mmCIF file of C-alpha atoms and ligand atoms in Angstrom:
data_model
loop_
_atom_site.group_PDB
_atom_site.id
_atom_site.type_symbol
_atom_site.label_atom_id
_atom_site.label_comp_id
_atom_site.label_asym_id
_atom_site.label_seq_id
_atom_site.Cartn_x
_atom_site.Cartn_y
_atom_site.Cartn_z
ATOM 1 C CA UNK M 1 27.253 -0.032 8.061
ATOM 2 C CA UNK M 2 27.643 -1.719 11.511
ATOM 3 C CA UNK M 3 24.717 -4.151 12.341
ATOM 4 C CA UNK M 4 23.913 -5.622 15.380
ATOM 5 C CA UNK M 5 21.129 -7.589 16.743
ATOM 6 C CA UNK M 6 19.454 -7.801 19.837
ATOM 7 C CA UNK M 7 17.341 -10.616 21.361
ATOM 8 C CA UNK M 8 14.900 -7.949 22.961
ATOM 9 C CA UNK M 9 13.658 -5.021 22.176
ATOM 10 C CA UNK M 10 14.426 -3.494 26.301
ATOM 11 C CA UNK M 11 18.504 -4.420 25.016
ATOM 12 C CA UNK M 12 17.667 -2.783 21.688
ATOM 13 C CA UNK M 13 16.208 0.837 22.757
ATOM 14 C CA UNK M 14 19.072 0.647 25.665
ATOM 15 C CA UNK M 15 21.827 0.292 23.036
ATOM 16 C CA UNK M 16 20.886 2.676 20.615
ATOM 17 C CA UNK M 17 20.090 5.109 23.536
ATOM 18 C CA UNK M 18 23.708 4.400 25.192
ATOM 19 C CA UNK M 19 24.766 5.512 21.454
ATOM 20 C CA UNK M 20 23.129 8.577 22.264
ATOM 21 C CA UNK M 21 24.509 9.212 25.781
ATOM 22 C CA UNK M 22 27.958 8.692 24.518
ATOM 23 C CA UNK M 23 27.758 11.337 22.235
ATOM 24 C CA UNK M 24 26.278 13.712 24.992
ATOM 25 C CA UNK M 25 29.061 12.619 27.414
ATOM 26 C CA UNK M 26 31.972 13.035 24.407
ATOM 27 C CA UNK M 27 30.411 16.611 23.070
ATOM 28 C CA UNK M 28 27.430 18.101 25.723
ATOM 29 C CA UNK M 29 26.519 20.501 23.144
ATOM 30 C CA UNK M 30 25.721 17.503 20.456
ATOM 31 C CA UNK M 31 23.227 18.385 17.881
ATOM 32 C CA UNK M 32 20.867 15.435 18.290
ATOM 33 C CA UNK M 33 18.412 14.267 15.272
ATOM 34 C CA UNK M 34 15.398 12.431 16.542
ATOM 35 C CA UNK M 35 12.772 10.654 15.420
ATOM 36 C CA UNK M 36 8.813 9.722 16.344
ATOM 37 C CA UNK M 37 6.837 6.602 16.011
ATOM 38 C CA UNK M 38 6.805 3.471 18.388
ATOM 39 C CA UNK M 39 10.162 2.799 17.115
ATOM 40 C CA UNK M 40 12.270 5.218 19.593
ATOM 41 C CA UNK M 41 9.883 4.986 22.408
ATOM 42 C CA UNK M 42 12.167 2.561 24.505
ATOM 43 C CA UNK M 43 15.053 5.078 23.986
ATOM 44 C CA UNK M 44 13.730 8.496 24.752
ATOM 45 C CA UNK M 45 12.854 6.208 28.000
ATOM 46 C CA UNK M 46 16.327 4.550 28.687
ATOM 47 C CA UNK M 47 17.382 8.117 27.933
ATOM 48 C CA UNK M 48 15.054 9.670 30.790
ATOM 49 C CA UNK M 49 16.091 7.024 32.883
ATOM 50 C CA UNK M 50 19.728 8.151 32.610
ATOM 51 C CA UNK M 51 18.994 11.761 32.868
ATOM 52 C CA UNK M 52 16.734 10.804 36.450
ATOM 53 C CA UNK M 53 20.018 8.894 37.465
ATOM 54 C CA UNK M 54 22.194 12.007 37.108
ATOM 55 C CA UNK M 55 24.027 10.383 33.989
ATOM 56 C CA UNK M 56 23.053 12.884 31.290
ATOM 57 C CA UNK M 57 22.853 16.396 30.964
ATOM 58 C CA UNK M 58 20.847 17.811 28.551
ATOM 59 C CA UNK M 59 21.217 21.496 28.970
ATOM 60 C CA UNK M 60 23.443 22.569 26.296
ATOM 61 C CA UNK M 61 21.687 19.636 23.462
ATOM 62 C CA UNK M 62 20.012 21.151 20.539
ATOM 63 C CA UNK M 63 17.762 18.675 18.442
ATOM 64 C CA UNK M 64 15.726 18.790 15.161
ATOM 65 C CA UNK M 65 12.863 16.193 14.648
ATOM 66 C CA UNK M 66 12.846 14.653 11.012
ATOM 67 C CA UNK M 67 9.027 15.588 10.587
ATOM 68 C CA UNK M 68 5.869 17.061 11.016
ATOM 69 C CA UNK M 69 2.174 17.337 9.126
ATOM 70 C CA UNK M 70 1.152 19.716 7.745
ATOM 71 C CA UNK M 71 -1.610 21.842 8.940
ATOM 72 C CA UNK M 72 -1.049 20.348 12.839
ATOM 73 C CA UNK M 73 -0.704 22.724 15.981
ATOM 74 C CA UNK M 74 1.801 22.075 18.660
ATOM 75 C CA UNK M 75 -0.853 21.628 21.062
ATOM 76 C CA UNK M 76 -2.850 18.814 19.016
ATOM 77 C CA UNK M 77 -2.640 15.492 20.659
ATOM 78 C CA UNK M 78 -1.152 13.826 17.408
ATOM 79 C CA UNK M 79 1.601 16.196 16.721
ATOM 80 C CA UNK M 80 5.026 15.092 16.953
ATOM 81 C CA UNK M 81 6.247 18.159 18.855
ATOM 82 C CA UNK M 82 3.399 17.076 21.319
ATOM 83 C CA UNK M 83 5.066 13.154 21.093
ATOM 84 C CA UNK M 84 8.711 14.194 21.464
ATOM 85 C CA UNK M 85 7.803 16.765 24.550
ATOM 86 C CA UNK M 86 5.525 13.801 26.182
ATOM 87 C CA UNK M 87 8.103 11.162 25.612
ATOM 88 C CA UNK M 88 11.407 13.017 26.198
ATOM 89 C CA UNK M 89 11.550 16.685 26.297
ATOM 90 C CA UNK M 90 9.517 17.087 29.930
ATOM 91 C CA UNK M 91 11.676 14.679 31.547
ATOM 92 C CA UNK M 92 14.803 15.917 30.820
ATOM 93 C CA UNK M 93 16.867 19.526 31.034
ATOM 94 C CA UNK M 94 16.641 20.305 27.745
ATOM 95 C CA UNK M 95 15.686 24.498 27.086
ATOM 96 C CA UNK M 96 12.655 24.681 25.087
ATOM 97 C CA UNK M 97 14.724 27.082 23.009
ATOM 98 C CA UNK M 98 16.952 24.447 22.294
ATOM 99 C CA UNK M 99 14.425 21.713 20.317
ATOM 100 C CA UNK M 100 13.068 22.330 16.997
ATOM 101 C CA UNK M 101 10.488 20.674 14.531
ATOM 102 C CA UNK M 102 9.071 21.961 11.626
ATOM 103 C CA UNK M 103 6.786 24.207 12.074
ATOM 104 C CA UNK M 104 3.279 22.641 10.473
ATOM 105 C CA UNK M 105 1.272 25.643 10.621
ATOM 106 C CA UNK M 106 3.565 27.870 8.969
ATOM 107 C CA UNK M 107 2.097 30.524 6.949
ATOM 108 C CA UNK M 108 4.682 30.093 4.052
ATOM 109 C CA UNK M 109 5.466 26.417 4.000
ATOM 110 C CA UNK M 110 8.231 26.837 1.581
ATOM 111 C CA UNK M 111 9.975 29.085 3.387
ATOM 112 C CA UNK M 112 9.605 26.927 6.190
ATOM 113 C CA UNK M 113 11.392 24.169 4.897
ATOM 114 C CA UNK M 114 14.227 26.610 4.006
ATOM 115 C CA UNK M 115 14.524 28.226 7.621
ATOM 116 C CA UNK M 116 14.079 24.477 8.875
ATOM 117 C CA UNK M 117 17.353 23.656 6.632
ATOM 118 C CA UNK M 118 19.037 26.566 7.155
ATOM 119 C CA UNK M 119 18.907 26.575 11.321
ATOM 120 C CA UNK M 120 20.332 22.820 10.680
ATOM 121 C CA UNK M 121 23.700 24.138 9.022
ATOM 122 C CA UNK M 122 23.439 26.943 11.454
ATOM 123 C CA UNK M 123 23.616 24.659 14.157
ATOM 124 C CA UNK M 124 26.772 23.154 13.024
ATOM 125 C CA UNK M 125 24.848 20.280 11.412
ATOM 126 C CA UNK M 126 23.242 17.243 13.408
ATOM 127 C CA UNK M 127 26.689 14.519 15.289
ATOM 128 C CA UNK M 128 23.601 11.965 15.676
ATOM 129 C CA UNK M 129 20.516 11.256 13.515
ATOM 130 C CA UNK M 130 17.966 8.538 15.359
ATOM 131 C CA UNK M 131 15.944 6.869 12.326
ATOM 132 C CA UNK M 132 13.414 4.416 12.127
ATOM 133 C CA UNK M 133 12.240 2.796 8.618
ATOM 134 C CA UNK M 134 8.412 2.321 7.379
ATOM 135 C CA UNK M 135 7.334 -0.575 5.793
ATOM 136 C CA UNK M 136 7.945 0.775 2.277
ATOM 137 C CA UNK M 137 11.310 2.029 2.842
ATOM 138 C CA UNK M 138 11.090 5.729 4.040
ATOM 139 C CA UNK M 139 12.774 7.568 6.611
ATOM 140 C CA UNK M 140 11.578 10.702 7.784
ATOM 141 C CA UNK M 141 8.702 11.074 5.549
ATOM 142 C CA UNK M 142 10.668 10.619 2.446
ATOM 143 C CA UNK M 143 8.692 8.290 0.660
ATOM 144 C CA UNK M 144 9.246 5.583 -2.311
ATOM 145 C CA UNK M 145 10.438 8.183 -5.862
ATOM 146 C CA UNK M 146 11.902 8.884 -8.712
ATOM 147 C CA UNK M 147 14.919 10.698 -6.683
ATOM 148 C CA UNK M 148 16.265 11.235 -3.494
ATOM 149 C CA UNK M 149 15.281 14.490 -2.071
ATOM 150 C CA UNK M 150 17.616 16.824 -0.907
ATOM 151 C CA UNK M 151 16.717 19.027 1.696
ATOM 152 C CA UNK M 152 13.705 19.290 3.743
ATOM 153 C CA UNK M 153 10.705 19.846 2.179
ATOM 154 C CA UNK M 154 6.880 18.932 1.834
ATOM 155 C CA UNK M 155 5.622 15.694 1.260
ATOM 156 C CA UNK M 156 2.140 14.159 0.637
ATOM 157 C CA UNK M 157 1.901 11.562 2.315
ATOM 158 C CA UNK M 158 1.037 7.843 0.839
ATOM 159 C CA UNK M 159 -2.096 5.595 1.116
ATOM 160 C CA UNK M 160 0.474 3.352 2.333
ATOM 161 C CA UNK M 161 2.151 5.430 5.607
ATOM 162 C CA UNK M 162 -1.541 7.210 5.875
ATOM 163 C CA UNK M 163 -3.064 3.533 6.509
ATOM 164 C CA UNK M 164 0.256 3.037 8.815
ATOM 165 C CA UNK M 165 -0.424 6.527 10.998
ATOM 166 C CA UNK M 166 -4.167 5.771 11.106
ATOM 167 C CA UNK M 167 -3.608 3.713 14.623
ATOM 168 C CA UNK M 168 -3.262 7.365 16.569
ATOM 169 C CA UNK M 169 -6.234 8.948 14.864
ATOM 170 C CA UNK M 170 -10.246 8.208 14.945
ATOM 171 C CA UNK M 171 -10.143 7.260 11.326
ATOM 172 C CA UNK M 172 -7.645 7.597 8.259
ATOM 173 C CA UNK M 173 -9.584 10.356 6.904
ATOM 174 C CA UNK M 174 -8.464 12.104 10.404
ATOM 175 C CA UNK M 175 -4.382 11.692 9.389
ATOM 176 C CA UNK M 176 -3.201 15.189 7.507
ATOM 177 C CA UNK M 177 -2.215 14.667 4.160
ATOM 178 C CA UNK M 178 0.894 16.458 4.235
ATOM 179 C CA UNK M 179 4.144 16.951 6.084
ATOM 180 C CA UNK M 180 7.211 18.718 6.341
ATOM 181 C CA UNK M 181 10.530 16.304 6.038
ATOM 182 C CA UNK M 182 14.170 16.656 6.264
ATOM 183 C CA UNK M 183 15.343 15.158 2.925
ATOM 184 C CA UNK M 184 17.305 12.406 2.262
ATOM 185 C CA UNK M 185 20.761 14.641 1.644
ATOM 186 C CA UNK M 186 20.067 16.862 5.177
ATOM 187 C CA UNK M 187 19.429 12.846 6.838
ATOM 188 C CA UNK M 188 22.757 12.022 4.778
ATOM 189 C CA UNK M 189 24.643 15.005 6.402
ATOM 190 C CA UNK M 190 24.456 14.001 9.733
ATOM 191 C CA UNK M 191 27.590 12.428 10.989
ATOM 192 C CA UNK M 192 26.222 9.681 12.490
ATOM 193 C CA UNK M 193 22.927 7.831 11.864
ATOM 194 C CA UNK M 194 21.275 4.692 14.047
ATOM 195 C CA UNK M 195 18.529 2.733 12.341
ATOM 196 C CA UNK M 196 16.868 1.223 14.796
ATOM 197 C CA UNK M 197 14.512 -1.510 13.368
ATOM 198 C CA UNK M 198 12.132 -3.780 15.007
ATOM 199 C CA UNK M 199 9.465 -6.628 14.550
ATOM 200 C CA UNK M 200 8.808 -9.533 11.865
ATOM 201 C CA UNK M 201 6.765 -6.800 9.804
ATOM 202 C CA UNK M 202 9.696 -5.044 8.840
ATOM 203 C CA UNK M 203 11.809 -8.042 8.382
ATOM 204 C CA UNK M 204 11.435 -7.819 4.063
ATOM 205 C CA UNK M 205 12.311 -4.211 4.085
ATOM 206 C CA UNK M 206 15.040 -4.491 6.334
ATOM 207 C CA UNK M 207 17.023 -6.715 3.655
ATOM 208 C CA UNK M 208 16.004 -4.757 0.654
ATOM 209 C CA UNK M 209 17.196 -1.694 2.782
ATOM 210 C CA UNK M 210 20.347 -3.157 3.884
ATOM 211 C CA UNK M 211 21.397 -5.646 1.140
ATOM 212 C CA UNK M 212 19.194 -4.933 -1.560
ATOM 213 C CA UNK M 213 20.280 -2.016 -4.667
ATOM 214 C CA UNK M 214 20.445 1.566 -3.845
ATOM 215 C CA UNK M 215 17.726 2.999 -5.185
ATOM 216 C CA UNK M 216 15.014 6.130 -4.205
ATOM 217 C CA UNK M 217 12.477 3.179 -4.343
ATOM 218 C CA UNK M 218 13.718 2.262 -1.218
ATOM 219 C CA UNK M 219 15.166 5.785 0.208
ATOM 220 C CA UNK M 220 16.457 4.259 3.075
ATOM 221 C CA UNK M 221 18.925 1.967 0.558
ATOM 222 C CA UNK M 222 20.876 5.406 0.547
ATOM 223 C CA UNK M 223 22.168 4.770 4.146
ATOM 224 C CA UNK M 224 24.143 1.774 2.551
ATOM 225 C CA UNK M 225 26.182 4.578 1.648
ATOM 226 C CA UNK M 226 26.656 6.693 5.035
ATOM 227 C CA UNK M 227 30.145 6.681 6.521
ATOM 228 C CA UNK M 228 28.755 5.661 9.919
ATOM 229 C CA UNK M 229 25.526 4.008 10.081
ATOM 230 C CA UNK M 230 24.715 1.597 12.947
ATOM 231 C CA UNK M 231 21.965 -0.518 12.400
ATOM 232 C CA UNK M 232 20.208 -2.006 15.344
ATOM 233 C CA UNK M 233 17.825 -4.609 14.687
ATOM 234 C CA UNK M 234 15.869 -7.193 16.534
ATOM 235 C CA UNK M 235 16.166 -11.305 15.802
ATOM 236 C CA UNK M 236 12.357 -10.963 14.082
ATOM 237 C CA UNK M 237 13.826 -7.696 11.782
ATOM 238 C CA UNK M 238 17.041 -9.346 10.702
ATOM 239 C CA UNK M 239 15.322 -12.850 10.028
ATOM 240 C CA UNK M 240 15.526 -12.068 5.955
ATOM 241 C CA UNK M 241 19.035 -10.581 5.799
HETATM 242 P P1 LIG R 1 7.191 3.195 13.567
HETATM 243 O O1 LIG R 1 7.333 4.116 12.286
HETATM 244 O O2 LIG R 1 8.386 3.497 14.406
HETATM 245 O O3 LIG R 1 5.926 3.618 14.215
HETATM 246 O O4 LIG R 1 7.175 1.782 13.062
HETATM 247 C C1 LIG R 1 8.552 4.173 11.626
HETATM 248 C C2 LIG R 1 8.416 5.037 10.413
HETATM 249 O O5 LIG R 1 7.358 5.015 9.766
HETATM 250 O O6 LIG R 1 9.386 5.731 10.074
#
């Protein structure tokens, strides 16, 4: 694992999206893995910013998002294909053919999950994963367990990440109670993975994540063991390691 810190958040989403740009620049037709959250707001932006300055090129860029609930159209304010079009996919030339989440209102959820790992290997696998980390240790929606999952699949969500999500929705009992995840071995795949980590609330999890045992408690642990993992964290993040 590489770790760096940053002094700002601004110098934090600019790094980990100049990560990205180099591996647009070095392969244009980069399978990109992103993320949602607040976490990779400032680097879908820095990335916008680089595609309005003529820098990047998105055309020939095929993505996968980690996640999506369960039960949630496209169109619904709250959905993350509705956050990753909002904060990155209208303001750059990316085909709409060429970004894919789960779809959450599959009729077959199962076989979702399957076609949602299967067009991943199709793809040639993802060159760049973007990750945040929840307070308890997941990534994607893989949660605190017994073992790592493998492939993507359906999760129910915790009290824990339901009381997290809550902030976007009228009230908790608003947040779906399910969602479709990449697992832990389809995250694991990717050849490259940034964890980008921020604030003084995620400071405990960040050390048991990055120092502490490898263990499905803490599925994020697991990147410990990734052949190239950057981790970029903020002063407030890294204060415990
Ligand atoms: P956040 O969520 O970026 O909104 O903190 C991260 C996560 O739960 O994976």
């Amino acid at each position: 694992m590489k770790i760096h810190v940053y002094r700002d958040l601004e110098a934090q989403g600019k790094a980990a999206a100049a990560l990205f740009a180099a591996q647009i620049l070095k392969k244009p037709d980069s399978v990109l893995g992103f993320a949602t959250g607040s976490t990779p707001l400032r680097t879908y932006a820095a990335l916008a910013d680089l595609y309005a300055q003529g820098a990047l090129d998105f055309s020939r860029v095929h993505t996968f998002n980690l996640d999506e609930y369960v039960g949630m159209a496209r169109e619904h304010e709250q959905s993350y294909f509705n956050f990753m079009y909002t904060n990155l996919f209208s303001k750059v030339n990316i085909p709409a053919e060429n970004y894919r989440l789960p779809n959450g209102l599959a009729a077959d959820i199962d076989r979702e999950c399957a076609e949602y790992e299967a067009a991943i290997e199709a793809a040639g696998g993802i060159d760049l994963q973007f990750l945040g980390i929840g307070h308890d240790g997941h990534i994607g929606f893989n949660e605190p367990c017994g073992e790592f999952p493998k492939a993507t699949h359906c999760v129910a969500l915790t009290p824990m990440t339901i009381e997290a999500n809550k902030r976007f929705f009228a009230s908790a009992d608003e947040v779906p109670r399910r969602a479709i995840s990449m697992g832990i071995g389809t995250i694991m795949r990717a050849r490259g993975v940034v964890l980008v980590i921020y604030g003084a609330d995620k400071a405990e999890i960040t050390a048991r994540a990055l120092k502490g045992p490898v263990t499905p408690q803490v599925p994020a642990s697991i990147l410990q063991y990734h052949p190239n993992c950057t981790v970029l964290l903020d002063e407030a993040a890294a204060a415990e390691l």
